[in-house]
Amino acid sequence: QAAKFWPVYANYQKEQNVVMDDQMRAMQTFLEKFDTLSDADALALINGHFDRDARMVALRQKWLPKFQEALGAKLAVRAMQIDRRLSLVHQIQFTSRLPLAH
């Protein structure tokens, strides 16, 4: 199973990294503009978070069947659960460093 799973997961991570890189750029832009933040800038930040969340859901839905093919349903679900939990931890780490909009 590992021989089937890890290549699939590596490809999944490549797509996930694109989403995360976009989020990191948006967060950097927010920080650069923080002192002169406009309403549009603030909305761009939160809409970026919403977009990231939607993209991650879509990505997981896309890859779940591929994980199932490699692992079967129960292990594929477990892999997605673990991935989701790790993603939530990373999101807390990233977003907790951002100041709240003022």
XYZ file of N, CA and C in Angstrom:
306
model
N 0.817 -1.200 0.000
C 0.000 0.000 0.000
C 0.860 1.263 0.000
N 1.924 1.238 0.755
C 2.795 2.413 0.829
C 3.372 2.748 -0.541
N 3.747 1.726 -1.290
C 4.308 1.953 -2.614
C 3.304 2.624 -3.548
N 2.034 2.339 -3.357
C 0.995 2.980 -4.163
C 0.654 4.369 -3.622
N 0.632 4.485 -2.300
C 0.145 5.709 -1.670
C 1.098 6.890 -1.802
N 2.365 6.705 -1.479
C 3.277 7.847 -1.386
C 3.451 8.626 -2.684
N 3.512 7.982 -3.836
C 3.562 8.776 -5.066
C 2.284 9.597 -5.288
N 1.142 9.014 -4.948
C -0.131 9.738 -5.061
C -0.118 10.930 -4.110
N 0.317 10.694 -2.892
C 0.348 11.769 -1.898
C 1.323 12.875 -2.306
N 2.440 12.506 -2.893
C 3.414 13.512 -3.345
C 2.793 14.418 -4.408
N 2.029 13.861 -5.316
C 1.353 14.667 -6.333
C 0.269 15.536 -5.716
N -0.441 14.995 -4.757
C -1.446 15.767 -4.023
C -0.782 16.958 -3.328
N 0.346 16.708 -2.695
C 1.052 17.778 -1.988
C 1.526 18.871 -2.935
N 1.917 18.520 -4.132
C 2.323 19.532 -5.108
C 1.169 20.493 -5.382
N -0.024 19.943 -5.554
C -1.189 20.799 -5.786
C -1.550 21.593 -4.536
N -1.412 20.964 -3.393
C -1.695 21.643 -2.122
C -0.714 22.801 -1.910
N 0.517 22.609 -2.279
C 1.531 23.658 -2.114
C 1.202 24.903 -2.929
N 0.598 24.731 -4.081
C 0.194 25.884 -4.896
C -0.816 26.726 -4.118
N -1.778 26.070 -3.497
C -2.792 26.774 -2.706
C -2.131 27.485 -1.526
N -1.250 26.802 -0.851
C -0.602 27.381 0.324
C 0.333 28.524 -0.067
N 1.026 28.395 -1.179
C 1.898 29.484 -1.642
C 1.081 30.735 -1.946
N -0.080 30.544 -2.564
C -0.963 31.691 -2.831
C -1.390 32.358 -1.526
N -1.699 31.549 -0.540
C -2.114 32.104 0.750
C -0.962 32.860 1.409
N 0.230 32.312 1.341
C 1.381 32.979 1.946
C 1.639 34.333 1.279
N 1.496 34.400 -0.039
C 1.671 35.670 -0.744
C 0.606 36.679 -0.312
N -0.625 36.216 -0.153
C -1.704 37.114 0.275
C -1.457 37.623 1.692
N -0.972 36.755 2.552
C -0.676 37.172 3.921
C 0.477 38.172 3.935
N 1.482 37.970 3.099
C 2.600 38.898 3.017
C 2.130 40.264 2.530
N 1.263 40.270 1.545
C 0.709 41.527 1.039
C -0.060 42.249 2.137
N -0.849 41.506 2.895
C -1.595 42.087 4.012
C -0.645 42.740 5.011
N 0.422 42.033 5.352
C 1.380 42.572 6.320
C 2.077 43.815 5.783
N 2.411 43.809 4.503
C 3.081 44.969 3.903
C 2.178 46.201 3.900
N 0.885 45.991 3.763
C -0.068 47.101 3.691
C -0.737 47.398 5.036
N -0.363 46.687 6.067
C -1.097 46.736 7.326
C -1.287 48.156 7.861
N -0.249 48.955 7.850
C -0.348 50.308 8.421
C -1.230 51.240 7.605
N -1.412 50.923 6.346
C -2.244 51.774 5.482
C -3.407 50.971 4.904
N -3.861 49.997 5.628
C -4.865 49.045 5.154
C -6.168 49.748 4.767
N -6.594 49.517 3.538
C -7.878 50.039 3.085
C -8.959 48.978 3.317
N -10.198 49.386 3.150
C -11.287 48.418 3.248
C -11.110 47.304 2.215
N -10.711 47.687 1.013
C -10.502 46.701 -0.052
C -9.395 45.710 0.313
N -8.323 46.212 0.936
C -7.227 45.326 1.352
C -7.701 44.336 2.409
N -8.476 44.825 3.359
C -8.992 43.957 4.420
C -9.909 42.889 3.831
N -10.780 43.305 2.925
C -11.674 42.332 2.288
C -10.901 41.333 1.436
N -9.840 41.792 0.796
C -9.016 40.880 -0.003
C -8.413 39.790 0.877
N -7.993 40.158 2.078
C -7.421 39.159 2.987
C -8.450 38.096 3.342
N -9.619 38.513 3.788
C -10.597 37.525 4.241
C -11.143 36.719 3.066
N -11.313 37.374 1.920
C -11.759 36.628 0.747
C -10.695 35.632 0.299
N -9.442 35.990 0.494
C -8.361 35.045 0.218
C -8.422 33.821 1.123
N -8.757 34.036 2.388
C -8.932 32.901 3.310
C -10.093 32.019 2.858
N -11.203 32.657 2.485
C -12.362 31.889 2.018
C -12.005 31.094 0.765
N -11.279 31.726 -0.149
C -10.866 31.071 -1.379
C -9.957 29.889 -1.085
N -9.023 30.072 -0.169
C -8.113 28.991 0.198
C -8.890 27.820 0.771
N -9.841 28.119 1.644
C -10.644 27.047 2.235
C -11.412 26.278 1.157
N -12.033 26.995 0.236
C -12.794 26.351 -0.840
C -11.881 25.527 -1.745
N -10.715 26.077 -2.059
C -9.772 25.356 -2.908
C -9.273 24.088 -2.230
N -9.053 24.149 -0.928
C -8.595 22.955 -0.212
C -9.683 21.884 -0.168
N -10.923 22.292 0.048
C -12.031 21.323 0.032
C -12.113 20.664 -1.342
N -12.073 21.474 -2.390
C -12.143 20.936 -3.751
C -10.961 20.005 -4.038
N -9.789 20.381 -3.568
C -8.602 19.556 -3.774
C -8.756 18.207 -3.073
N -9.216 18.228 -1.846
C -9.407 16.962 -1.119
C -10.465 16.090 -1.780
N -11.525 16.706 -2.250
C -12.574 15.941 -2.936
C -12.031 15.336 -4.226
N -11.197 16.065 -4.921
C -10.593 15.559 -6.151
C -9.683 14.363 -5.879
N -8.904 14.452 -4.801
C -7.894 13.430 -4.553
C -8.393 12.243 -3.738
N -9.512 12.357 -3.057
C -10.006 11.234 -2.262
C -10.162 9.958 -3.090
N -10.765 10.008 -4.277
C -10.851 8.763 -5.061
C -9.484 8.160 -5.408
N -8.498 9.011 -5.625
C -7.157 8.507 -5.930
C -6.540 7.851 -4.698
N -6.802 8.435 -3.535
C -6.339 7.819 -2.292
C -7.055 6.491 -2.072
N -8.347 6.465 -2.362
C -9.111 5.221 -2.214
C -8.548 4.130 -3.119
N -8.177 4.505 -4.317
C -7.608 3.542 -5.257
C -6.331 2.922 -4.701
N -5.548 3.744 -4.030
C -4.275 3.277 -3.493
C -4.435 2.540 -2.164
N -5.421 2.950 -1.350
C -5.498 2.468 0.026
C -6.783 1.752 0.406
N -7.824 1.914 -0.367
C -9.144 1.474 0.063
C -9.811 2.628 0.819
N -11.092 2.494 1.040
C -11.876 3.611 1.589
C -11.449 4.030 2.988
N -11.350 3.090 3.909
C -11.083 3.461 5.307
C -9.722 4.125 5.485
N -8.700 3.576 4.874
C -7.374 4.184 5.006
C -7.298 5.509 4.251
N -8.015 5.602 3.152
C -8.043 6.877 2.420
C -8.696 7.953 3.277
N -9.776 7.595 3.944
C -10.436 8.544 4.845
C -9.495 8.930 5.973
N -8.800 7.966 6.530
C -7.847 8.259 7.605
C -6.752 9.202 7.110
N -6.233 8.957 5.924
C -5.194 9.831 5.367
C -5.722 11.254 5.202
N -6.954 11.387 4.724
C -7.557 12.716 4.576
C -7.785 13.377 5.935
N -8.210 12.592 6.913
C -8.404 13.149 8.255
C -7.078 13.686 8.809
N -6.037 12.909 8.667
C -4.725 13.330 9.166
C -4.256 14.568 8.414
N -4.392 14.542 7.104
C -3.986 15.695 6.309
C -4.763 16.941 6.720
N -6.055 16.796 6.924
C -6.895 17.928 7.312
C -6.484 18.465 8.680
N -6.222 17.568 9.613
C -5.789 18.008 10.949
C -4.465 18.756 10.884
N -3.528 18.225 10.133
C -2.240 18.912 9.991
C -2.418 20.275 9.333
N -3.296 20.332 8.353
C -3.571 21.599 7.680
C -4.171 22.613 8.648
N -5.076 22.172 9.503
C -5.678 23.075 10.489
C -4.623 23.601 11.465
N -3.718 22.742 11.877
C -2.641 23.165 12.777
C -1.782 24.225 12.081
N -1.431 23.978 10.826
C -0.627 24.954 10.079
C -1.385 26.260 9.903
N -2.675 26.178 9.644
C -3.474 27.398 9.495
C -3.467 28.218 10.782
N -3.580 27.552 11.903
C -3.533 28.260 13.188
C -2.170 28.921 13.361
N -1.113 28.201 13.030
C 0.230 28.775 13.151
C 0.403 29.993 12.254
N -0.048 29.893 11.010
C 0.102 31.011 10.076
C -0.751 32.198 10.487
N -2.021 31.951 10.681
C -2.947 33.063 10.899
C -2.806 33.684 12.281
N -2.317 32.951 13.250
C -2.143 33.537 14.577
C -1.030 34.584 14.589
N -0.175 34.541 13.587
C 0.906 35.532 13.473
C 0.442 36.830 12.800
N -0.715 36.767 12.178
C -1.246 37.962 11.513
C -1.989 38.827 12.516
N -1.728 40.115 12.510
C -2.527 40.988 13.368
C -3.951 41.074 12.813
N -4.884 41.337 13.717
C -6.259 41.532 13.281
C -6.374 42.877 12.579
N -7.209 42.931 11.567
C -7.407 44.179 10.824
C -7.963 45.233 11.772
N -7.554 46.462 11.541
C -8.056 47.554 12.392
C -8.529 48.703 11.548
